[in-house]
Short mmCIF file of C-alpha atoms in Angstrom, two decimals:
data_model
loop_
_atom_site.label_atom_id
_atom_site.label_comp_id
_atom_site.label_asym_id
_atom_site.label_seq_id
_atom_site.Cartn_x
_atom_site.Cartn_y
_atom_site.Cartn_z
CA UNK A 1 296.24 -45.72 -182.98
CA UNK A 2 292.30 -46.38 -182.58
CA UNK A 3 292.56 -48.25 -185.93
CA UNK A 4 295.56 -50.13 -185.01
CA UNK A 5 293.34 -51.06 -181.77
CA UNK A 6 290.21 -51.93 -183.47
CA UNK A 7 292.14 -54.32 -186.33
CA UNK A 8 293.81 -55.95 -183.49
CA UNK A 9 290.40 -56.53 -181.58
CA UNK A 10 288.45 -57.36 -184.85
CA UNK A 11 290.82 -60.24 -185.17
CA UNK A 12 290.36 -62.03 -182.40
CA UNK A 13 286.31 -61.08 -182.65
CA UNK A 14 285.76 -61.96 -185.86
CA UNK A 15 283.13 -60.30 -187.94
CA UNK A 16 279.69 -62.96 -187.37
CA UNK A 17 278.60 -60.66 -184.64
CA UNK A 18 278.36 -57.23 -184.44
CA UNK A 19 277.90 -56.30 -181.36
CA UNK A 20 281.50 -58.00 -179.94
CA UNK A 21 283.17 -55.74 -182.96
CA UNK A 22 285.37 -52.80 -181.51
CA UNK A 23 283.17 -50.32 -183.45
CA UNK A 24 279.93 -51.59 -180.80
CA UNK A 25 281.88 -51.59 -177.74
CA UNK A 26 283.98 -48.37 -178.51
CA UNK A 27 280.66 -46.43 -178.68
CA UNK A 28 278.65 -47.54 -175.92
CA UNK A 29 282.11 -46.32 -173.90
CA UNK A 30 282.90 -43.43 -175.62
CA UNK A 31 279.04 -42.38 -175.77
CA UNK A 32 279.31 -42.55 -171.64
CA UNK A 33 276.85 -45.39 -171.88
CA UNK A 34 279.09 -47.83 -170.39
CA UNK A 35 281.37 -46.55 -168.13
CA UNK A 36 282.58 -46.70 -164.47
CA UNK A 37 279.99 -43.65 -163.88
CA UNK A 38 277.59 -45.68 -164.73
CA UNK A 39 278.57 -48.66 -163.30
CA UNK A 40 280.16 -50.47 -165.87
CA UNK A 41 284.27 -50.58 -165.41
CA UNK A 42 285.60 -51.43 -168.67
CA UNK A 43 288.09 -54.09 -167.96
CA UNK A 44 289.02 -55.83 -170.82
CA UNK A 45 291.34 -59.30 -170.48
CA UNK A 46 293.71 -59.62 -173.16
CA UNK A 47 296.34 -62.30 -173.55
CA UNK A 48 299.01 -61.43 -176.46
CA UNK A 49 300.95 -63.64 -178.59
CA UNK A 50 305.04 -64.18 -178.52
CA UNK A 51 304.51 -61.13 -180.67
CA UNK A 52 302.91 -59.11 -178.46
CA UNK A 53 299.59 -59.09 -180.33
CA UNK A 54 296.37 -59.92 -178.79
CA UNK A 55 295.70 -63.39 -179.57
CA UNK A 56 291.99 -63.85 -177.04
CA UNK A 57 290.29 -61.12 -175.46
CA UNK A 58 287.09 -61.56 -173.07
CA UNK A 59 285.17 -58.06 -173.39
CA UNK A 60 284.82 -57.56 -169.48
CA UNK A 61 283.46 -55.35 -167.33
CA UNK A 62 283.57 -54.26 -163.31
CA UNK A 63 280.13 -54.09 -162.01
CA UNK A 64 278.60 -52.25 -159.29
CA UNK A 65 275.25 -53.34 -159.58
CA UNK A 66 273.02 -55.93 -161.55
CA UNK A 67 270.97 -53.44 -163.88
CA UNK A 68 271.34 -53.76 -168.06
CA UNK A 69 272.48 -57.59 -168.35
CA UNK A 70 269.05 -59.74 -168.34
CA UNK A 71 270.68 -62.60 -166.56
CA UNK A 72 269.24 -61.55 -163.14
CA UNK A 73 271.21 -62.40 -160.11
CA UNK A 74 269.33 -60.08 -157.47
CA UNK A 75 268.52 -62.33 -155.57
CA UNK A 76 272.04 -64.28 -155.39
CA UNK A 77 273.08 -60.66 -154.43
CA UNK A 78 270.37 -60.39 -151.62
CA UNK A 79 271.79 -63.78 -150.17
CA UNK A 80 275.14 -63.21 -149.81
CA UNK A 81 274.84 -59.89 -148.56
CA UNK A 82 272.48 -61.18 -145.84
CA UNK A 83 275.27 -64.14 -145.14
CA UNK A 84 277.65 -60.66 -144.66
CA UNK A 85 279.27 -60.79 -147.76
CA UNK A 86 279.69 -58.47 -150.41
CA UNK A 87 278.25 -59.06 -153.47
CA UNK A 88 279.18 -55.99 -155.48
CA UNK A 89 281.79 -55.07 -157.19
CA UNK A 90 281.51 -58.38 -159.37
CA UNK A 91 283.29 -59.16 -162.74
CA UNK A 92 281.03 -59.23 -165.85
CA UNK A 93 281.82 -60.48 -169.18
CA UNK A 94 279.09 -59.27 -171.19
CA UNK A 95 278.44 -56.92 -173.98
CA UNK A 96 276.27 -54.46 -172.12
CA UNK A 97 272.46 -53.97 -171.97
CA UNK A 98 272.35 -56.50 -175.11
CA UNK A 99 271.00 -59.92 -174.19
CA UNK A 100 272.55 -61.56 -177.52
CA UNK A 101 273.73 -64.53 -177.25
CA UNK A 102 277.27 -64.69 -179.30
CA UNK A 103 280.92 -65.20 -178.53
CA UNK A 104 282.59 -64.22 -175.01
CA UNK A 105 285.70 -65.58 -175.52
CA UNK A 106 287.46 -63.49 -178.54
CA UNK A 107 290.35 -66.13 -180.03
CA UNK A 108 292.44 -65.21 -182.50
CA UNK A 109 294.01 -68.58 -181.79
CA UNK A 110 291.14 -71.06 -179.81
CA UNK A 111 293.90 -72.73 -178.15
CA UNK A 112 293.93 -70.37 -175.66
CA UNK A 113 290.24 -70.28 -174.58
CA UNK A 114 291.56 -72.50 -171.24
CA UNK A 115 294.14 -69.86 -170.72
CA UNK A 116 291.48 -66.99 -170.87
CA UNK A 117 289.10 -68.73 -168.62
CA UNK A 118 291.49 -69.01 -166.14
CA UNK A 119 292.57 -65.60 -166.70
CA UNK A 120 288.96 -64.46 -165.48
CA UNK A 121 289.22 -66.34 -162.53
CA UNK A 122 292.67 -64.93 -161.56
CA UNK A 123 290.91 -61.28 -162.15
CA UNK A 124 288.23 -62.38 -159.71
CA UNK A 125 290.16 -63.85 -156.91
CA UNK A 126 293.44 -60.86 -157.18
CA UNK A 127 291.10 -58.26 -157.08
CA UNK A 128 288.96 -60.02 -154.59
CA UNK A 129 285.73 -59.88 -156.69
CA UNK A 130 282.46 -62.02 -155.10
CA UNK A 131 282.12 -63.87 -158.75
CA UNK A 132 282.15 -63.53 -162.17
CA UNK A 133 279.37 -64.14 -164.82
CA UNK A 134 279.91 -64.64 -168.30
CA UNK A 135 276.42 -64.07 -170.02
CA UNK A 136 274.51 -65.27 -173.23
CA UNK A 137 277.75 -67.20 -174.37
CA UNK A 138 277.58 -68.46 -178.13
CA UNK A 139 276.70 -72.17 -177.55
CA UNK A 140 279.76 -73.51 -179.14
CA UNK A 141 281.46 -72.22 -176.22
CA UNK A 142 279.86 -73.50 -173.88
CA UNK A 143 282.07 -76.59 -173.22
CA UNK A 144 285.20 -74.42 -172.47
CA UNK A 145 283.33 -73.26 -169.43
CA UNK A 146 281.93 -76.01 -168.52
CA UNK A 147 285.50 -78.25 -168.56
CA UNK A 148 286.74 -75.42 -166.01
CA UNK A 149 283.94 -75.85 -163.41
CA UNK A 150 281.88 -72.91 -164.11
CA UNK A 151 278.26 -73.07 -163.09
CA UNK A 152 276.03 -73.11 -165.96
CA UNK A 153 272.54 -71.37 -166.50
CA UNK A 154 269.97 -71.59 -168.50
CA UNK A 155 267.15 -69.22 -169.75
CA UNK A 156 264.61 -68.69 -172.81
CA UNK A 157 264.76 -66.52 -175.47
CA UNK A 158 261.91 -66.56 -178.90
CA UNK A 159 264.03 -66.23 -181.99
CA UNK A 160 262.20 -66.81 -185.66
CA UNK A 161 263.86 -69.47 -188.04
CA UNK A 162 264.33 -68.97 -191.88
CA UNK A 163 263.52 -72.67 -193.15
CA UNK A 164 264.29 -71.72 -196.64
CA UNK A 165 261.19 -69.20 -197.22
CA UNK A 166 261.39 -66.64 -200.15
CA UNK A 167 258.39 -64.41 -199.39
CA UNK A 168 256.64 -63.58 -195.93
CA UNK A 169 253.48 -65.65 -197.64
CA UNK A 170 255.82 -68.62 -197.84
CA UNK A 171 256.50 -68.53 -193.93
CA UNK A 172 252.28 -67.58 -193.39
CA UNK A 173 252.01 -71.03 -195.48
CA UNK A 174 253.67 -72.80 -193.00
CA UNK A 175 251.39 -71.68 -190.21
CA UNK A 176 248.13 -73.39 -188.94
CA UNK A 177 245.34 -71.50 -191.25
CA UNK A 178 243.47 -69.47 -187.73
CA UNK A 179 247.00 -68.22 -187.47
CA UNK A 180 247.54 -67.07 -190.75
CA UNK A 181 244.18 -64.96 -190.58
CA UNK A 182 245.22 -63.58 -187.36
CA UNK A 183 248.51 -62.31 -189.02
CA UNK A 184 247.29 -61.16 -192.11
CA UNK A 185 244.85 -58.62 -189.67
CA UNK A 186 247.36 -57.58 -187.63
CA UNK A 187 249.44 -56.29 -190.09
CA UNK A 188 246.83 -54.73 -192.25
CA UNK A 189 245.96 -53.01 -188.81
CA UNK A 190 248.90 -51.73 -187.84
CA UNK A 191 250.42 -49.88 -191.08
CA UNK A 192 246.83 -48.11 -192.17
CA UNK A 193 247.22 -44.82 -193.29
CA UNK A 194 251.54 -45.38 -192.34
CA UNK A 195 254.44 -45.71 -194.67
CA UNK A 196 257.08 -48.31 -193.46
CA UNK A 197 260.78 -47.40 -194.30
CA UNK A 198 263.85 -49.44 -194.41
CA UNK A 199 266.97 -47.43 -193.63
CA UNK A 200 270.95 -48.57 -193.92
CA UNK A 201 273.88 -46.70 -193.57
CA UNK A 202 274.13 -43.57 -194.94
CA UNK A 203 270.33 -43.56 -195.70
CA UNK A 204 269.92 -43.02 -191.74
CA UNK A 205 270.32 -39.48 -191.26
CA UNK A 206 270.67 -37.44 -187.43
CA UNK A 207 267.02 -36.48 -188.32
CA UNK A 208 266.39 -39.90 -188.17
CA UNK A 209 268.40 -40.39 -185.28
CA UNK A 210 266.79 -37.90 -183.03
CA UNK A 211 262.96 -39.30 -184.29
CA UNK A 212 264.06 -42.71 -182.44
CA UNK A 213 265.99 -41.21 -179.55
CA UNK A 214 262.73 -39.85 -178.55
CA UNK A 215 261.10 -43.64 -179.28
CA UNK A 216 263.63 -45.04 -177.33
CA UNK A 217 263.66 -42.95 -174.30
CA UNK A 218 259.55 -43.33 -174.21
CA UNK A 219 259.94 -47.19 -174.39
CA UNK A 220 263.71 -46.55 -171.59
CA UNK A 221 261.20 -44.59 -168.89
CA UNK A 222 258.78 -47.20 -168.79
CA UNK A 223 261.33 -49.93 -168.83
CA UNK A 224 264.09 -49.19 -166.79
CA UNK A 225 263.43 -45.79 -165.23
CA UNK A 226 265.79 -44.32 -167.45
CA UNK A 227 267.12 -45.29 -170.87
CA UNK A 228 270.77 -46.85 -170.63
CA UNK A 229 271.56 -45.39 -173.80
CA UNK A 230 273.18 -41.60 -174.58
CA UNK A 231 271.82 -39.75 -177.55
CA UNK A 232 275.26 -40.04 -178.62
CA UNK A 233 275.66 -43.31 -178.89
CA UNK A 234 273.11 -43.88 -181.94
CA UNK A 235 274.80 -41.15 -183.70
CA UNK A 236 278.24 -42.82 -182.97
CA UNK A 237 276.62 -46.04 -184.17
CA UNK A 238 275.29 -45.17 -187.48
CA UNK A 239 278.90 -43.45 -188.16
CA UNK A 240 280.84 -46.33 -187.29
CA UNK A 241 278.97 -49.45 -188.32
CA UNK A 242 275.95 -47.86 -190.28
CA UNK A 243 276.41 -50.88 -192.69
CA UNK A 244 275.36 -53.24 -190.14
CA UNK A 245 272.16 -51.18 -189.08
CA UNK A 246 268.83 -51.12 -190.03
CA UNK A 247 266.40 -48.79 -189.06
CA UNK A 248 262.93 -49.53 -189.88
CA UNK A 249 260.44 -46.25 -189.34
CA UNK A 250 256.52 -46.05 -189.27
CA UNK A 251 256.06 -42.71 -190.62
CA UNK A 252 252.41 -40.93 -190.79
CA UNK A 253 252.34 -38.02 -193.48
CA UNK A 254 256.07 -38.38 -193.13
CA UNK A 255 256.85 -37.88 -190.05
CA UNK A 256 258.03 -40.82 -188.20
CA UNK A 257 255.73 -41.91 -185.41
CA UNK A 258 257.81 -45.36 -184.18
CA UNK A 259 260.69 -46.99 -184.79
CA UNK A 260 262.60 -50.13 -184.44
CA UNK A 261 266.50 -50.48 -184.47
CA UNK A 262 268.15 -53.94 -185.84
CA UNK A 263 271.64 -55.02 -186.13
CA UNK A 264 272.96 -56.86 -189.09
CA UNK A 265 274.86 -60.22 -188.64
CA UNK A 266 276.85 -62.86 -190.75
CA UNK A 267 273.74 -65.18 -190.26
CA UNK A 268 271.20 -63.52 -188.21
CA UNK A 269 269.12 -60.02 -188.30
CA UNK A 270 269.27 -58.67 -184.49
CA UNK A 271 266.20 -56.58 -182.95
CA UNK A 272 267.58 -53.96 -180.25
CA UNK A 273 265.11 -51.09 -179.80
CA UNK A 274 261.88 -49.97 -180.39
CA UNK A 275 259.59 -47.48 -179.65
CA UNK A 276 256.93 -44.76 -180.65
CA UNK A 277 255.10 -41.57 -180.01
CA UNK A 278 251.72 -42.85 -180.86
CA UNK A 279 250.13 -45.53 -179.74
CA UNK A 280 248.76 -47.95 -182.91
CA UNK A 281 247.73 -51.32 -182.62
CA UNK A 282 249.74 -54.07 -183.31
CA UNK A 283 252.89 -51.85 -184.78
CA UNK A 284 255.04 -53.14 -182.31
CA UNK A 285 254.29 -56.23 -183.37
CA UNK A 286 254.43 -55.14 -187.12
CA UNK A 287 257.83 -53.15 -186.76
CA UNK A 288 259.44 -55.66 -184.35
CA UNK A 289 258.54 -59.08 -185.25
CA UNK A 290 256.71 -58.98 -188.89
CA UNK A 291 259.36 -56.28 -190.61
CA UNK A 292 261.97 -57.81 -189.17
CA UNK A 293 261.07 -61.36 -190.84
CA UNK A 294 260.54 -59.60 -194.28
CA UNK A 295 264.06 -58.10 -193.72
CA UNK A 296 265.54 -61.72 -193.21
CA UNK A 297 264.05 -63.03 -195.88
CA UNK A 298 265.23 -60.73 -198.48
CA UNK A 299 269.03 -61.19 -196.75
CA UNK A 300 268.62 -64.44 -196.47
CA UNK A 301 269.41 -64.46 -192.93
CA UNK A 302 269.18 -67.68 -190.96
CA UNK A 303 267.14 -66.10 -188.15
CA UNK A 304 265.80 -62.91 -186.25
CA UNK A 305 266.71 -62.75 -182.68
CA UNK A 306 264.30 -60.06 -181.16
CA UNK A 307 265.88 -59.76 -177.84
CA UNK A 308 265.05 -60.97 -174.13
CA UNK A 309 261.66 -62.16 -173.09
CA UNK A 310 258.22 -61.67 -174.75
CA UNK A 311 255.89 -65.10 -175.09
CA UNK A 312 253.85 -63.15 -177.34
CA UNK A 313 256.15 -63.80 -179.91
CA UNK A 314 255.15 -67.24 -179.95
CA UNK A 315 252.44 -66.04 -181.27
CA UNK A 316 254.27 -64.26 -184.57
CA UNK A 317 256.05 -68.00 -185.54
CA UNK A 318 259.00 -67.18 -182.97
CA UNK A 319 260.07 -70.38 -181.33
CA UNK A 320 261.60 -70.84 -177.99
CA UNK A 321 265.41 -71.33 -177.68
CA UNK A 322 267.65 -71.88 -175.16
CA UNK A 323 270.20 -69.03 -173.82
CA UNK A 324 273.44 -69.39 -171.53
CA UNK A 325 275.20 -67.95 -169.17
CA UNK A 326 278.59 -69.05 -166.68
CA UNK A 327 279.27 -67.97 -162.94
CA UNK A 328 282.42 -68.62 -161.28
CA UNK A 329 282.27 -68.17 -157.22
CA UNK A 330 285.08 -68.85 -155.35
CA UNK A 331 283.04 -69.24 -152.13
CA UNK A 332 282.74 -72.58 -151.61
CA UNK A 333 279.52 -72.12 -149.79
CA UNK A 334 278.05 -69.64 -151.81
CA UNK A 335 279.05 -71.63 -154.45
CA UNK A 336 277.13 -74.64 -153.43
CA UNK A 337 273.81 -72.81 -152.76
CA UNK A 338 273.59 -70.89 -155.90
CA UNK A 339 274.81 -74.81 -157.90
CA UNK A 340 271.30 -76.02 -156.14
CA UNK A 341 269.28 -72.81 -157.49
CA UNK A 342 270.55 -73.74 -160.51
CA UNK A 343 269.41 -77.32 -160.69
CA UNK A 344 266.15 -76.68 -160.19
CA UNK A 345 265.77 -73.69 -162.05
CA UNK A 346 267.21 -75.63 -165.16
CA UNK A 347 264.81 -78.38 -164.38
CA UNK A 348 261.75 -75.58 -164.23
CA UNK A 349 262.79 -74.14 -167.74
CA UNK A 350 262.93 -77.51 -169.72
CA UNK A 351 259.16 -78.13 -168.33
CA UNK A 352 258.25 -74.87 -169.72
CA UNK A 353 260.16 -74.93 -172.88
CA UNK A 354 258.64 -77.93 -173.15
CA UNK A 355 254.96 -76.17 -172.74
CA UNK A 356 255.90 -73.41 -174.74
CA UNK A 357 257.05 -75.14 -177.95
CA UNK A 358 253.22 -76.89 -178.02
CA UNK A 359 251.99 -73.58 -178.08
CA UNK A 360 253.89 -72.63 -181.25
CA UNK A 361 251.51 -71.87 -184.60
CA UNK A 362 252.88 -74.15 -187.03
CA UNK A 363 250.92 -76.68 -188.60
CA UNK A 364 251.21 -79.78 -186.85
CA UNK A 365 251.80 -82.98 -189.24
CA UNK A 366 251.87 -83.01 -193.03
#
């Protein structure tokens, strides 16, 4: 039946991005990752065809608090609550704890993406939900929400672009020659006296699993308190979609010291977790950022998309780029103050997108 399931959802998901496969969502809920324990209600909106098959799915979740989807709304939360409202439970349509932009509407047949907007916004209002928020949306999607009267919202990720390079020293060319230097030193830095691995598939072994479990939950504590993530899921992960991962290790007299955990895609390599249990200069950097380039390169991936945040990758030749999210809030009130937020927030991140892409270390000119 679960493969019956997963071909059904795969359809309408397509196979450009892995984490809105069935395999990705299926283990961060059967890990206990995601669940209503933990304060994500898997609630997935399906509408079927005259056949009874699902033709558009939006991967959505009940949430009882704000934590794991870095589109923060605290504060929007704080204001209605104040107003006496309830804020929480709210409707999410997200792929959890992964701020990756890609598609939130699932269409096996894009005719419906009207029908499954407005589906959201029947979920809301029935069940009597303070909003819904539809995060890092693929930007060809965009307009579909945007047609229905959702508020929009902007933010800033760094991603690197492949413009054609064969070789890391290609891309290094590219940069303003202080840069270059400052590159070239880093990484020389960071991997004496390591050995840097590349693992995929069945190359990543539970060994290898339980070295970065301990990386991640070092890099979870400091970060969130606790990791989000089970143990489980990374073993569920590797089994299900170990083709799609790649594990790059920093390993002193073999054992591995730090890790960082990627996801392959259709056009882009995607950086997810990191961590280590030494402290070495400039590996994150090198593991993160550098490795992941070399990796994209040799795919011949469009990009690398290393996650929320982080103007030091500037820095490394990543560039800024902007990220989207949708809120529907059936308050009209509520509604109108958060619409005025988002004005001037959108207003604040195009000045400093703006300021940020000066600061990039490409050559300037010919």
């Amino acid at each position: 039946m679960q493969s019956f399931l997963q071909a059904q959802w795969d359809a309408c998901a397509g196979a450009d991005n892995p984490f809105v496969s069935h395999a990705f969502l299926s283990a961060l809920e059967r890990s206990g990752s995601a669940t209503a324990r933990a304060g994500w209600q898997p609630l997935p909106i399906v509408i079927d065809d005259a056949g009874g098959v699902p033709a558009a799915i939006a991967p959505a979740y009940v949430k009882a608090h704000s934590q794991g989807e870095y589109v923060f709304d605290h504060g929007w939360a704080d204001a209605w609550e104040r107003a006496g409202g309830e804020y929480y439970p709210k409707l999410q349509v997200a792929v959890p704890f992964t701020p990756v932009p890609g598609p939130r509407l699932l269409l096996r047949d894009h005719t419906l993406a009207p029908a499954l907007i407005a589906a959201i916004e029947a979920v809301t209002d029935q069940n009597k939900l303070s909003s819904a928020h539809v995060t890092f949306i693929a930007e060809d999607q965009l307009a579909q929400f945007e047609r229905a009267g959702w508020l929009l919202r902007a933010g800033t990720q760094f991603h690197w672009q492949n413009d054609g390079y064969g070789s890391f020293d290609d891309f290094l060319a590219a940069l303003a020659s202080r840069k270059r230097k400052a590159i070239r030193k880093e990484r020389a830095q960071a991997v004496e006296g390591l050995t840097i691995r590349h693992l995929v598939g069945a190359e990543i072994t539970e060994a290898h699993w339980d070295a970065f479990w301990a990386f991640y939950q070092d890099t979870g504590s400091r970060k969130w308190g606790r990791p989000y993530l089970t143990r489980a899921f990374f073993s569920m992960l590797g089994e299900a979609m170990g083709d799609k991962v790649l594990l790059v290790l920093a390993e002193r007299d073999g054992v591995p010291i730090a890790g960082a955990l990627n996801l392959i895609g259709s056009d882009a390599l995607y950086g997810r977790y990191w961590g280590a249990v030494e402290q070495v200069p400039f590996l994150h950097f090198e593991l993160c950022y550098y490795q992941a380039i070399d990796a994209a390169i040799a795919r011949g991936l469009a990009r690398v998309e290393a996650g929320a945040q982080g103007e030091h990758k500037l820095a490394r030749g990543y560039v800024p780029v902007t990220t989207w999210s949708a809120h529907y809030i059936p308050d009209p009130s509520f509604r109108r103050a958060v619409a005025g937020y988002l004005e001037r927030e959108k207003l604040a991140i195009a000045d400093e997108q703006e300021y940020l892409g000066e600061l990039t270390p490409f050559r300037r000119g010919g």
